[in-house]
């Protein structure tokens, strides 16, 4: 009992980047307990996926050719059976929307303690993981007092594994209980195919919770007009219905890579940063000097946005 | 039809705070209704308003302090509430989702709801796992990260919000637990009448023993809690708004930004 099972993820025909990061994280855990790293590849073009995932550090790949897309009832049953089969000490999955859709169920059935969204792990002599607490304002080390555990790893925290591998690839004969498959994926929808494509913009003025009220958006649009820029936003603005979904930057919205990104009244939660960290120059205007946006910004003005934004607009008029 | 909504009280830390041992010093914490649960309550109340005979019950694992938060849910339209607590939990630094799920399942077994709505995650601890763990504990079907919900007979048609602006359309058989994403609706503010009525709505308090749940030793323990070191090398402009705006304008022009 020292092996690690990493459950990979794909969507609509492509493996997701998180799957390759998972190999690195899984290898780290396996090294700590001196075990093997097993990958689970469930549904879709499993043989092609297995080929792509056969990278350095992987010892065995188990494929289950059943269905095209993610279904949590299938993932759950396969993961439980595979964990049992290889006597997995640790199970790892991406901290993704789909990861969250089966990991807690598997952990609950198998009696594995679950720690989600980890950013670091140490498996030498017992498992200790690092994760954020209190809305990202603190970082905690959490000791897991159990021989076994299920962890989900935050995307982007481990580098993707690159080198070629020599893992064994085998079809795993999972016994799927159809009675337990009580949800059906019927399709996908791309949200917000509006007339503005923020991912094409060279300059974005992006607005967050700090704007306080819908009417205040005027000063943001005025600035964008003065700069010949496009307006985007963080999640709360879209949740409030003040801007359409296609303006949202972040993990659940769009990834943007403009020349200049001006974040106005945006705190810079990790989900937002995931969507804009590729911007060439990041400028933050936020009156909270401890806001995480300043960790990633190149330039900043720690001041009231209601003073700074109109003043900046005036500079360009 | 009965809908059970899991409601958490969360701790929000001030911008400036101090860490006392393995938690944030209580002087810097404000307690409030978890944002995600606010949307879950609203979704349940909207269903009760558009269907006949729907009872909305909230369940909270939390100390007496949480009753103010629980009353918020009642003021927004939930019919009654259950709170579960044991003083032993005061000493647990991090209540794991398995324990939380077992406690919530204890209440769910008594209530026997058709639908359980749960926020995707709590704002403070953000494990994002309670709802699905609860479904597993109850043997219910589930769906995580739901941003659209339509009920037809014994099936919930949901949109699950995946990454990158893609939604998955899924049919979930009831009974089920759905974890609710922010933005699914517009949570109401409690009316004065609602706030008054909330005071007289039932709020039952139960212990784990009442529910037949035995609390095990916690398997998760904190060994350190720190403010993350900032890796910031941000260049800050200082001075009046006019001065900083002028400096920023110069920079933007250097970067080629021009109307």
Coordinates of C-alpha atoms in Angstrom, one line a residue:
Chain A
X1 CA 0.0 0.0 0.0
X2 CA 2.2 2.8 -1.2
X3 CA 1.0 3.5 -4.7
X4 CA -0.7 6.6 -6.0
X5 CA -3.7 6.8 -8.3
X6 CA -4.0 9.9 -10.4
X7 CA -7.3 10.4 -12.2
X8 CA -6.8 12.3 -15.4
X9 CA -9.3 14.7 -17.1
X10 CA -10.4 15.4 -20.6
X11 CA -13.2 17.3 -22.3
X12 CA -14.6 17.1 -25.8
X13 CA -11.8 15.1 -27.2
X14 CA -8.8 16.8 -25.5
X15 CA -6.9 16.0 -22.4
X16 CA -6.9 19.0 -20.1
X17 CA -3.6 20.6 -19.1
X18 CA -4.3 19.7 -15.5
X19 CA -3.8 16.0 -16.4
X20 CA -0.1 16.6 -17.1
X21 CA 0.3 18.7 -14.0
X22 CA -1.3 15.8 -12.1
X23 CA 1.5 13.5 -13.2
X24 CA 4.1 15.7 -11.5
X25 CA 2.1 16.1 -8.3
X26 CA 1.3 12.3 -8.3
X27 CA 4.9 11.4 -8.9
X28 CA 5.9 13.6 -5.9
X29 CA 3.5 11.8 -3.6
X30 CA 4.6 8.4 -4.9
X31 CA 8.3 9.3 -4.3
X32 CA 7.4 10.3 -0.8
X33 CA 5.9 6.9 0.0
X34 CA 8.3 5.0 -2.3
X35 CA 5.4 3.7 -4.5
X36 CA 4.3 3.5 -8.1
X37 CA 2.3 6.1 -9.9
X38 CA -0.8 4.8 -11.7
X39 CA -3.0 6.9 -14.0
X40 CA -6.7 6.4 -14.7
X41 CA -7.9 7.3 -18.1
X42 CA -11.7 7.1 -18.2
X43 CA -14.0 7.6 -21.2
X44 CA -13.3 9.2 -24.6
X45 CA -10.4 8.1 -26.9
X46 CA -8.7 6.3 -24.1
X47 CA -5.9 4.7 -26.2
X48 CA -4.9 8.1 -27.7
X49 CA -5.1 9.7 -24.3
X50 CA -3.0 6.9 -22.7
X51 CA -0.4 7.5 -25.4
X52 CA -0.2 11.2 -24.7
X53 CA -0.1 10.6 -21.0
X54 CA 2.7 8.1 -21.2
X55 CA 5.3 10.5 -19.7
X56 CA 8.2 10.4 -17.4
X57 CA 7.4 9.2 -13.9
X58 CA 4.3 7.2 -14.8
X59 CA 4.5 3.5 -14.0
X60 CA 1.1 2.2 -15.1
X61 CA -1.9 3.5 -17.1
X62 CA -5.3 2.0 -16.7
X63 CA -7.9 2.7 -19.3
X64 CA -11.6 2.3 -19.2
X65 CA -13.2 2.7 -22.6
X66 CA -16.8 3.6 -21.7
X67 CA -18.7 6.6 -23.0
X68 CA -17.3 9.8 -24.5
X69 CA -17.5 12.5 -21.9
X70 CA -17.1 12.8 -18.1
X71 CA -19.9 11.3 -16.1
X72 CA -19.4 11.4 -12.4
X73 CA -21.3 8.1 -11.7
X74 CA -18.8 6.3 -14.0
X75 CA -15.8 8.1 -12.7
X76 CA -16.8 7.4 -9.2
X77 CA -17.2 3.7 -9.7
X78 CA -14.1 3.3 -11.7
X79 CA -12.0 5.3 -9.3
X80 CA -13.2 3.3 -6.3
X81 CA -12.6 0.0 -8.0
X82 CA -9.1 1.0 -9.3
X83 CA -8.1 2.4 -5.9
X84 CA -9.2 -1.0 -4.4
X85 CA -7.4 -3.0 -7.1
X86 CA -4.0 -1.2 -6.7
X87 CA -4.5 -0.7 -3.0
X88 CA -3.9 3.0 -3.5
X89 CA -2.4 5.0 -0.6
X90 CA -3.2 8.3 -2.2
X91 CA -5.7 9.3 -4.9
X92 CA -5.2 12.6 -6.7
X93 CA -7.4 14.5 -9.1
X94 CA -7.4 18.0 -10.4
X95 CA -9.2 20.7 -8.4
X96 CA -11.5 21.3 -11.3
X97 CA -15.3 21.6 -11.6
X98 CA -15.4 17.9 -12.6
X99 CA -12.9 16.9 -9.9
X100 CA -15.3 18.4 -7.4
X101 CA -18.1 16.4 -9.0
X102 CA -16.8 13.0 -7.9
X103 CA -13.8 13.3 -5.5
X104 CA -15.9 13.9 -2.4
X105 CA -18.2 10.9 -3.2
X106 CA -15.2 8.6 -3.7
X107 CA -13.5 9.8 -0.5
X108 CA -16.7 9.4 1.4
X109 CA -17.3 5.8 0.2
X110 CA -13.7 4.6 0.6
X111 CA -13.3 6.4 3.9
X112 CA -10.3 8.4 2.6
X113 CA -9.9 11.8 4.2
X114 CA -10.2 14.5 1.6
X115 CA -8.2 17.7 1.3
X116 CA -9.1 19.8 -1.7
X117 CA -7.3 22.6 -3.6
X118 CA -3.8 21.8 -2.3
X119 CA -0.9 23.9 -3.5
X120 CA 1.9 21.9 -2.0
X121 CA 2.4 18.4 -0.5
X122 CA 4.9 16.5 1.5
X123 CA 4.5 12.8 1.7
X124 CA 7.7 11.9 3.5
X125 CA 6.7 10.0 6.7
X126 CA 3.0 10.8 6.6
X127 CA 1.1 13.3 4.5
X128 CA 1.1 17.1 5.0
X129 CA -0.4 19.4 2.5
X130 CA -0.6 23.2 2.1
X131 CA -3.7 25.0 1.1
X132 CA -5.3 28.5 1.5
X133 CA -7.8 29.3 4.3
X134 CA -9.9 32.3 5.1
X135 CA -10.7 33.3 1.5
X136 CA -7.1 33.1 0.3
X137 CA -5.8 35.4 3.0
X138 CA -3.8 32.8 4.8
X139 CA -1.9 29.7 3.9
X140 CA -2.1 26.6 6.2
X141 CA -0.2 23.4 6.5
X142 CA -2.6 20.6 7.2
X143 CA -1.5 17.2 8.6
X144 CA -3.6 14.3 7.5
X145 CA -3.7 11.7 10.3
X146 CA -4.6 8.8 8.1
X147 CA -2.6 6.2 6.1
X148 CA -4.6 7.0 3.1
X149 CA -6.0 10.2 1.6
X150 CA -7.6 11.8 -1.5
X151 CA -6.3 15.2 -2.5
X152 CA -7.3 17.5 -5.3
X153 CA -4.6 19.8 -6.6
X154 CA -4.9 23.4 -7.7
X155 CA -4.4 23.9 -11.4
X156 CA -1.2 25.7 -12.4
X157 CA 0.7 24.9 -9.2
X158 CA 2.7 21.9 -10.5
X159 CA 4.6 22.0 -13.8
X160 CA 3.4 19.7 -16.5
X161 CA 5.5 16.6 -17.0
X162 CA 7.2 16.7 -20.4
X163 CA 9.6 13.7 -20.8
X164 CA 8.7 10.5 -22.5
X165 CA 7.6 7.6 -20.4
X166 CA 7.5 3.8 -20.4
X167 CA 4.4 3.0 -18.5
X168 CA 2.5 -0.2 -19.0
X169 CA -0.9 0.5 -20.5
X170 CA -3.8 -1.9 -19.7
X171 CA -7.5 -1.8 -20.1
X172 CA -9.1 -2.1 -16.7
X173 CA -12.2 -4.2 -16.6
X174 CA -14.5 -2.0 -14.4
X175 CA -17.8 -3.5 -13.3
X176 CA -20.2 -0.6 -13.8
X177 CA -23.4 -0.9 -12.0
X178 CA -25.9 0.8 -14.4
X179 CA -28.4 1.3 -11.6
X180 CA -26.0 3.7 -10.0
X181 CA -25.7 5.8 -13.1
X182 CA -28.5 8.3 -12.4
X183 CA -27.3 11.3 -14.3
X184 CA -26.9 11.9 -18.0
X185 CA -24.9 14.5 -19.8
X186 CA -27.0 15.7 -22.8
X187 CA -24.7 18.3 -24.2
X188 CA -22.6 21.4 -23.9
X189 CA -23.2 25.1 -24.3
X190 CA -20.7 27.9 -25.0
X191 CA -21.8 30.9 -23.0
X192 CA -22.0 34.4 -24.2
X193 CA -21.2 34.5 -27.9
X194 CA -21.8 38.3 -27.9
X195 CA -20.5 40.9 -30.2
X196 CA -17.5 41.7 -28.0
X197 CA -14.6 39.3 -27.8
X198 CA -12.5 40.3 -24.8
X199 CA -9.8 37.7 -25.7
X200 CA -9.0 39.7 -28.8
X201 CA -8.6 43.1 -27.1
X202 CA -5.2 44.7 -26.9
X203 CA -6.2 46.9 -24.0
X204 CA -8.7 45.9 -21.3
X205 CA -10.2 48.0 -18.6
X206 CA -11.4 45.4 -16.2
X207 CA -13.8 46.1 -13.4
X208 CA -14.5 44.3 -10.1
X209 CA -16.5 44.4 -6.9
X210 CA -14.9 47.7 -5.9
X211 CA -17.2 49.6 -8.3
X212 CA -20.0 49.0 -5.7
X213 CA -23.0 49.9 -7.9
X214 CA -24.2 49.3 -11.4
X215 CA -24.5 53.0 -12.1
X216 CA -20.9 53.5 -11.3
X217 CA -19.9 51.4 -14.4
X218 CA -20.2 54.7 -16.3
X219 CA -16.8 55.8 -15.2
X220 CA -15.3 52.5 -16.4
X221 CA -16.9 52.8 -19.9
X222 CA -15.7 56.5 -20.0
X223 CA -12.2 55.4 -19.3
X224 CA -12.3 52.6 -21.8
X225 CA -13.6 54.9 -24.5
X226 CA -10.8 57.5 -23.7
X227 CA -8.2 54.7 -24.1
X228 CA -9.9 53.0 -27.0
X229 CA -10.0 49.9 -24.8
X230 CA -12.5 47.1 -24.2
X231 CA -14.3 46.6 -20.9
X232 CA -14.1 43.3 -19.1
X233 CA -14.8 42.3 -15.5
X234 CA -14.3 39.9 -12.7
X235 CA -17.0 37.4 -11.6
X236 CA -19.1 39.4 -9.1
X237 CA -20.0 42.0 -11.8
X238 CA -21.4 39.2 -14.0
X239 CA -23.1 37.4 -11.1
X240 CA -24.9 40.7 -10.4
X241 CA -26.1 40.8 -13.9
X242 CA -24.4 44.2 -14.6
X243 CA -22.4 42.9 -17.5
X244 CA -23.0 39.9 -19.8
X245 CA -21.1 36.6 -19.2
X246 CA -18.8 37.1 -22.3
X247 CA -17.1 40.0 -20.4
X248 CA -15.9 37.8 -17.6
X249 CA -12.2 37.1 -17.2
X250 CA -11.1 34.1 -15.1
X251 CA -11.2 30.4 -14.7
X252 CA -14.9 30.1 -15.5
X253 CA -14.8 33.0 -17.9
X254 CA -12.3 33.8 -20.6
X255 CA -8.5 33.7 -20.7
X256 CA -7.1 37.0 -21.9
X257 CA -3.7 38.1 -23.0
X258 CA -3.8 41.8 -23.8
X259 CA -0.9 44.2 -24.1
X260 CA -2.3 46.2 -21.1
X261 CA -4.7 45.0 -18.5
X262 CA -6.0 47.6 -16.1
X263 CA -7.7 46.0 -13.1
X264 CA -10.0 48.5 -11.4
X265 CA -11.4 47.5 -8.0
X266 CA -10.5 43.9 -8.5
X267 CA -9.0 42.0 -5.5
X268 CA -7.3 39.4 -7.6
X269 CA -8.7 36.1 -6.4
X270 CA -6.9 33.1 -7.8
X271 CA -9.8 32.2 -10.1
X272 CA -9.5 35.7 -11.7
X273 CA -5.8 35.7 -11.9
X274 CA -5.9 32.4 -13.8
X275 CA -7.6 34.2 -16.6
X276 CA -5.4 37.3 -16.9
X277 CA -1.9 36.4 -15.7
X278 CA -0.7 36.2 -19.3
X279 CA -1.3 39.9 -19.9
X280 CA 1.9 41.8 -21.0
X281 CA 1.5 44.7 -18.5
X282 CA -0.8 44.5 -15.5
X283 CA -1.9 47.7 -13.8
X284 CA -4.0 47.6 -10.6
X285 CA -6.1 50.4 -9.1
X286 CA -7.4 49.2 -5.7
X287 CA -7.5 51.0 -2.3
X288 CA -6.5 47.8 -0.4
X289 CA -2.7 47.5 -0.4
X290 CA -3.0 43.9 0.7
X291 CA -5.2 42.8 -2.2
X292 CA -3.6 39.8 -4.0
X293 CA -3.9 41.7 -7.3
X294 CA -0.7 43.6 -6.3
X295 CA 1.2 40.3 -6.2
X296 CA 0.8 40.0 -9.9
X297 CA 0.5 43.6 -11.0
X298 CA 3.5 45.4 -12.6
X299 CA 2.2 48.9 -11.7
X300 CA -0.3 50.0 -9.1
X301 CA -2.2 52.9 -7.6
X302 CA -3.3 52.3 -4.0
X303 CA -6.1 54.9 -3.9
X304 CA -9.8 55.3 -4.3
X305 CA -10.8 54.2 -7.8
X306 CA -13.6 56.9 -7.8
X307 CA -10.8 59.6 -7.7
X308 CA -8.2 57.9 -9.9
X309 CA -10.4 56.6 -12.8
X310 CA -12.0 60.0 -13.7
X311 CA -8.6 61.7 -13.3
X312 CA -7.1 59.1 -15.7
X313 CA -9.9 59.6 -18.2
X314 CA -9.3 63.3 -18.1
X315 CA -5.6 62.7 -19.1
X316 CA -6.7 61.2 -22.4
X317 CA -9.5 63.7 -23.3
Chain B
X1 CA -42.0 18.6 -2.0
X2 CA -39.4 19.4 0.5
X3 CA -36.1 21.3 -0.2
X4 CA -33.3 21.2 2.3
X5 CA -30.7 24.0 2.0
X6 CA -27.3 23.7 3.8
X7 CA -26.4 27.0 5.2
X8 CA -22.9 27.9 6.5
X9 CA -21.8 30.9 8.5
X10 CA -18.4 32.0 7.3
X11 CA -15.6 34.1 8.8
X12 CA -14.4 37.1 6.8
X13 CA -11.1 38.6 7.8
X14 CA -10.4 42.3 7.8
X15 CA -7.9 43.7 5.3
X16 CA -5.4 44.0 8.2
X17 CA -5.4 41.1 10.7
X18 CA -3.3 39.2 13.1
X19 CA -2.9 35.5 13.4
X20 CA -3.2 34.0 16.9
X21 CA -1.8 30.6 17.0
X22 CA -3.6 28.5 14.3
X23 CA -6.4 30.9 13.6
X24 CA -7.0 34.5 12.8
X25 CA -7.5 36.6 15.9
X26 CA -11.3 36.8 16.5
X27 CA -11.1 40.6 16.7
X28 CA -10.4 40.7 13.0
X29 CA -13.2 38.4 11.9
X30 CA -16.8 39.2 10.9
X31 CA -19.3 36.4 10.6
X32 CA -21.8 36.3 7.9
X33 CA -24.0 34.1 5.6
X34 CA -21.8 32.3 3.1
X35 CA -22.3 33.9 -0.3
X36 CA -22.9 30.7 -2.2
X37 CA -25.5 29.6 0.3
X38 CA -27.3 32.9 -0.2
X39 CA -27.8 31.8 -3.8
X40 CA -28.9 28.3 -2.7
X41 CA -31.5 29.8 -0.4
X42 CA -32.8 32.1 -3.1
X43 CA -33.1 29.2 -5.6
X44 CA -35.1 27.1 -3.0
X45 CA -37.4 30.0 -2.2
X46 CA -38.0 30.7 -5.9
X47 CA -39.0 27.1 -6.4
X48 CA -41.3 27.3 -3.4
X49 CA -42.9 30.4 -4.9
X50 CA -43.5 28.9 -8.3
X51 CA -44.7 25.4 -7.2
X52 CA -47.4 24.3 -4.8
X53 CA -46.7 22.8 -1.5
X54 CA -42.9 23.3 -1.2
X55 CA -41.3 23.5 2.2
X56 CA -37.9 25.0 2.5
X57 CA -35.8 23.9 5.5
X58 CA -32.3 25.1 6.2
X59 CA -29.7 23.1 8.1
X60 CA -26.5 24.5 9.6
X61 CA -23.5 23.0 11.4
X62 CA -22.5 25.8 13.6
X63 CA -22.4 27.2 17.1
X64 CA -25.1 29.4 18.7
X65 CA -23.5 32.5 17.2
X66 CA -24.6 31.2 13.8
X67 CA -28.3 31.7 14.7
X68 CA -28.2 35.3 13.4
X69 CA -27.0 34.0 10.0
X70 CA -29.7 31.3 10.1
X71 CA -32.4 33.9 10.8
X72 CA -31.2 35.7 7.6
X73 CA -32.2 32.6 5.7
X74 CA -35.6 32.5 7.4
X75 CA -36.1 36.2 6.7
X76 CA -35.5 35.5 3.0
X77 CA -38.2 33.0 2.9
X78 CA -37.1 29.6 4.3
X79 CA -39.8 28.0 6.4
X80 CA -37.8 26.7 9.3
X81 CA -34.3 25.8 10.3
X82 CA -32.2 23.2 12.1
X83 CA -28.9 23.8 13.7
X84 CA -26.5 21.0 14.7
X85 CA -23.6 21.5 17.1
X86 CA -21.6 20.0 19.8
X87 CA -19.2 22.0 21.9
X88 CA -16.5 19.4 21.1
X89 CA -16.4 20.9 17.6
X90 CA -15.2 24.2 19.1
X91 CA -11.8 22.7 19.5
X92 CA -11.6 21.3 15.9
X93 CA -9.5 23.6 13.8
X94 CA -10.8 22.2 10.5
X95 CA -14.0 20.2 10.4
X96 CA -13.4 17.8 7.5
X97 CA -16.1 17.4 4.9
X98 CA -16.8 13.7 5.9
X99 CA -17.8 14.8 9.4
X100 CA -19.8 17.7 8.1
X101 CA -21.6 15.4 5.6
X102 CA -22.4 12.8 8.3
X103 CA -23.9 15.5 10.5
X104 CA -25.9 17.0 7.7
X105 CA -27.0 13.5 6.6
X106 CA -28.3 12.9 10.1
X107 CA -30.7 15.9 9.6
X108 CA -31.5 15.0 6.0
X109 CA -32.5 11.4 7.1
X110 CA -35.0 13.0 9.5
X111 CA -36.3 15.5 7.0
X112 CA -36.3 13.2 3.9
X113 CA -36.1 16.0 1.3
X114 CA -36.6 15.5 -2.4
X115 CA -33.9 18.1 -3.2
X116 CA -30.9 19.4 -1.3
X117 CA -29.3 22.6 -2.3
X118 CA -25.8 23.5 -1.1
X119 CA -23.5 26.3 -1.9
X120 CA -20.6 25.2 -4.1
X121 CA -18.1 26.1 -1.4
X122 CA -17.7 28.2 1.7
X123 CA -16.0 31.5 1.3
X124 CA -13.6 31.0 4.1
X125 CA -12.4 27.3 4.0
X126 CA -13.4 26.7 0.4
X127 CA -13.2 22.9 0.4
X128 CA -16.0 22.7 -2.1
X129 CA -16.8 19.1 -1.1
X130 CA -19.7 19.1 1.4
X131 CA -22.6 18.8 -1.0
X132 CA -21.2 15.9 -3.0
X133 CA -20.0 14.1 0.2
X134 CA -23.5 14.5 1.6
X135 CA -25.1 13.0 -1.5
X136 CA -22.8 10.0 -1.2
X137 CA -23.6 9.6 2.4
X138 CA -27.3 9.7 1.7
X139 CA -27.2 7.6 -1.5
X140 CA -28.7 10.6 -3.4
X141 CA -27.7 11.5 -6.9
X142 CA -26.0 14.9 -7.3
X143 CA -24.6 17.6 -9.5
X144 CA -21.8 20.0 -8.7
X145 CA -21.4 23.7 -9.7
X146 CA -24.9 24.3 -11.0
X147 CA -25.7 27.6 -12.5
X148 CA -29.1 26.8 -14.0
X149 CA -31.8 24.6 -12.6
X150 CA -35.2 23.4 -13.9
X151 CA -37.3 20.8 -12.2
X152 CA -39.6 18.5 -14.1
X153 CA -41.3 15.7 -12.2
X154 CA -38.5 13.7 -10.7
X155 CA -35.6 15.0 -12.8
X156 CA -33.6 18.1 -12.4
X157 CA -32.3 19.6 -15.6
X158 CA -29.2 21.5 -14.7
X159 CA -26.3 23.5 -16.3
X160 CA -23.0 22.8 -14.7
X161 CA -20.6 25.6 -15.0
X162 CA -17.3 24.2 -16.3
X163 CA -14.1 26.1 -16.9
X164 CA -13.5 28.5 -19.8
X165 CA -17.1 29.6 -20.5
X166 CA -18.5 26.1 -21.2
X167 CA -21.6 24.7 -19.5
X168 CA -22.5 21.0 -19.3
X169 CA -26.2 20.2 -19.7
X170 CA -27.1 17.3 -17.4
X171 CA -30.2 15.5 -16.2
X172 CA -30.1 14.5 -12.6
X173 CA -32.5 12.0 -11.1
X174 CA -34.1 13.1 -7.8
X175 CA -33.7 12.9 -4.9
X176 CA -30.5 14.8 -5.4
X177 CA -28.0 17.2 -3.9
X178 CA -27.1 20.1 -6.2
X179 CA -24.3 22.5 -5.4
X180 CA -25.2 26.0 -6.4
X181 CA -22.9 28.4 -8.1
X182 CA -23.1 32.2 -7.6
X183 CA -24.9 34.0 -10.3
X184 CA -27.6 31.4 -10.8
X185 CA -30.2 34.0 -9.6
X186 CA -30.4 37.4 -7.8
X187 CA -30.6 36.8 -4.1
X188 CA -33.2 39.0 -2.5
X189 CA -32.7 41.3 0.4
X190 CA -34.9 40.3 3.4
X191 CA -37.9 42.6 3.7
X192 CA -38.7 44.1 7.1
X193 CA -41.8 41.9 7.2
X194 CA -39.5 38.9 6.4
X195 CA -37.2 39.8 9.2
X196 CA -40.0 40.2 11.7
X197 CA -41.5 36.8 10.6
X198 CA -38.2 35.1 10.9
X199 CA -38.1 35.7 14.6
X200 CA -41.1 33.4 15.1
X201 CA -40.1 30.7 12.7
X202 CA -38.9 27.4 14.2
X203 CA -35.2 26.9 14.7
X204 CA -34.5 23.5 16.2
X205 CA -31.1 22.8 17.8
X206 CA -29.8 19.2 17.7
X207 CA -26.7 17.5 18.9
X208 CA -24.8 14.8 17.0
X209 CA -26.1 12.3 19.6
X210 CA -29.7 13.3 18.8
X211 CA -29.0 12.4 15.2
X212 CA -27.2 9.2 16.1
X213 CA -23.9 10.5 14.8
X214 CA -20.7 9.8 16.7
X215 CA -17.9 12.4 16.4
X216 CA -14.6 10.8 15.6
X217 CA -11.3 12.3 16.3
X218 CA -10.5 14.8 13.5
X219 CA -8.2 13.5 10.9
X220 CA -7.1 16.9 9.7
X221 CA -5.0 19.1 11.9
X222 CA -3.4 22.5 11.2
X223 CA 0.3 22.7 11.9
X224 CA 0.8 26.2 10.7
X225 CA -1.2 29.2 9.6
X226 CA 0.6 32.2 7.9
X227 CA 0.0 35.1 5.7
X228 CA 1.4 34.1 2.4
X229 CA 4.6 36.0 1.6
X230 CA 3.9 38.4 -1.2
X231 CA 6.0 37.9 -4.3
X232 CA 5.0 41.4 -5.3
X233 CA 7.5 43.6 -7.3
X234 CA 4.8 46.0 -8.2
X235 CA 5.8 49.6 -9.0
X236 CA 3.4 51.8 -7.0
X237 CA 2.6 55.4 -8.1
X238 CA 2.2 57.7 -5.1
X239 CA 0.6 61.1 -4.6
X240 CA -2.7 62.7 -5.2
X241 CA -5.1 61.1 -7.7
X242 CA -4.3 63.7 -10.2
X243 CA -0.5 63.0 -9.9
X244 CA -0.8 59.3 -10.0
X245 CA -3.2 59.5 -13.0
X246 CA -0.8 61.6 -14.8
X247 CA 2.1 59.2 -14.2
X248 CA -0.1 56.3 -15.3
X249 CA -1.1 58.2 -18.4
X250 CA 2.5 58.7 -19.3
X251 CA 3.2 55.0 -18.8
X252 CA 0.2 54.0 -20.9
X253 CA 1.3 56.2 -23.7
X254 CA 4.7 54.6 -23.6
X255 CA 3.0 51.3 -23.9
X256 CA 1.3 52.5 -27.0
X257 CA -2.2 53.1 -25.5
X258 CA -3.8 56.1 -27.2
X259 CA -7.3 57.0 -28.0

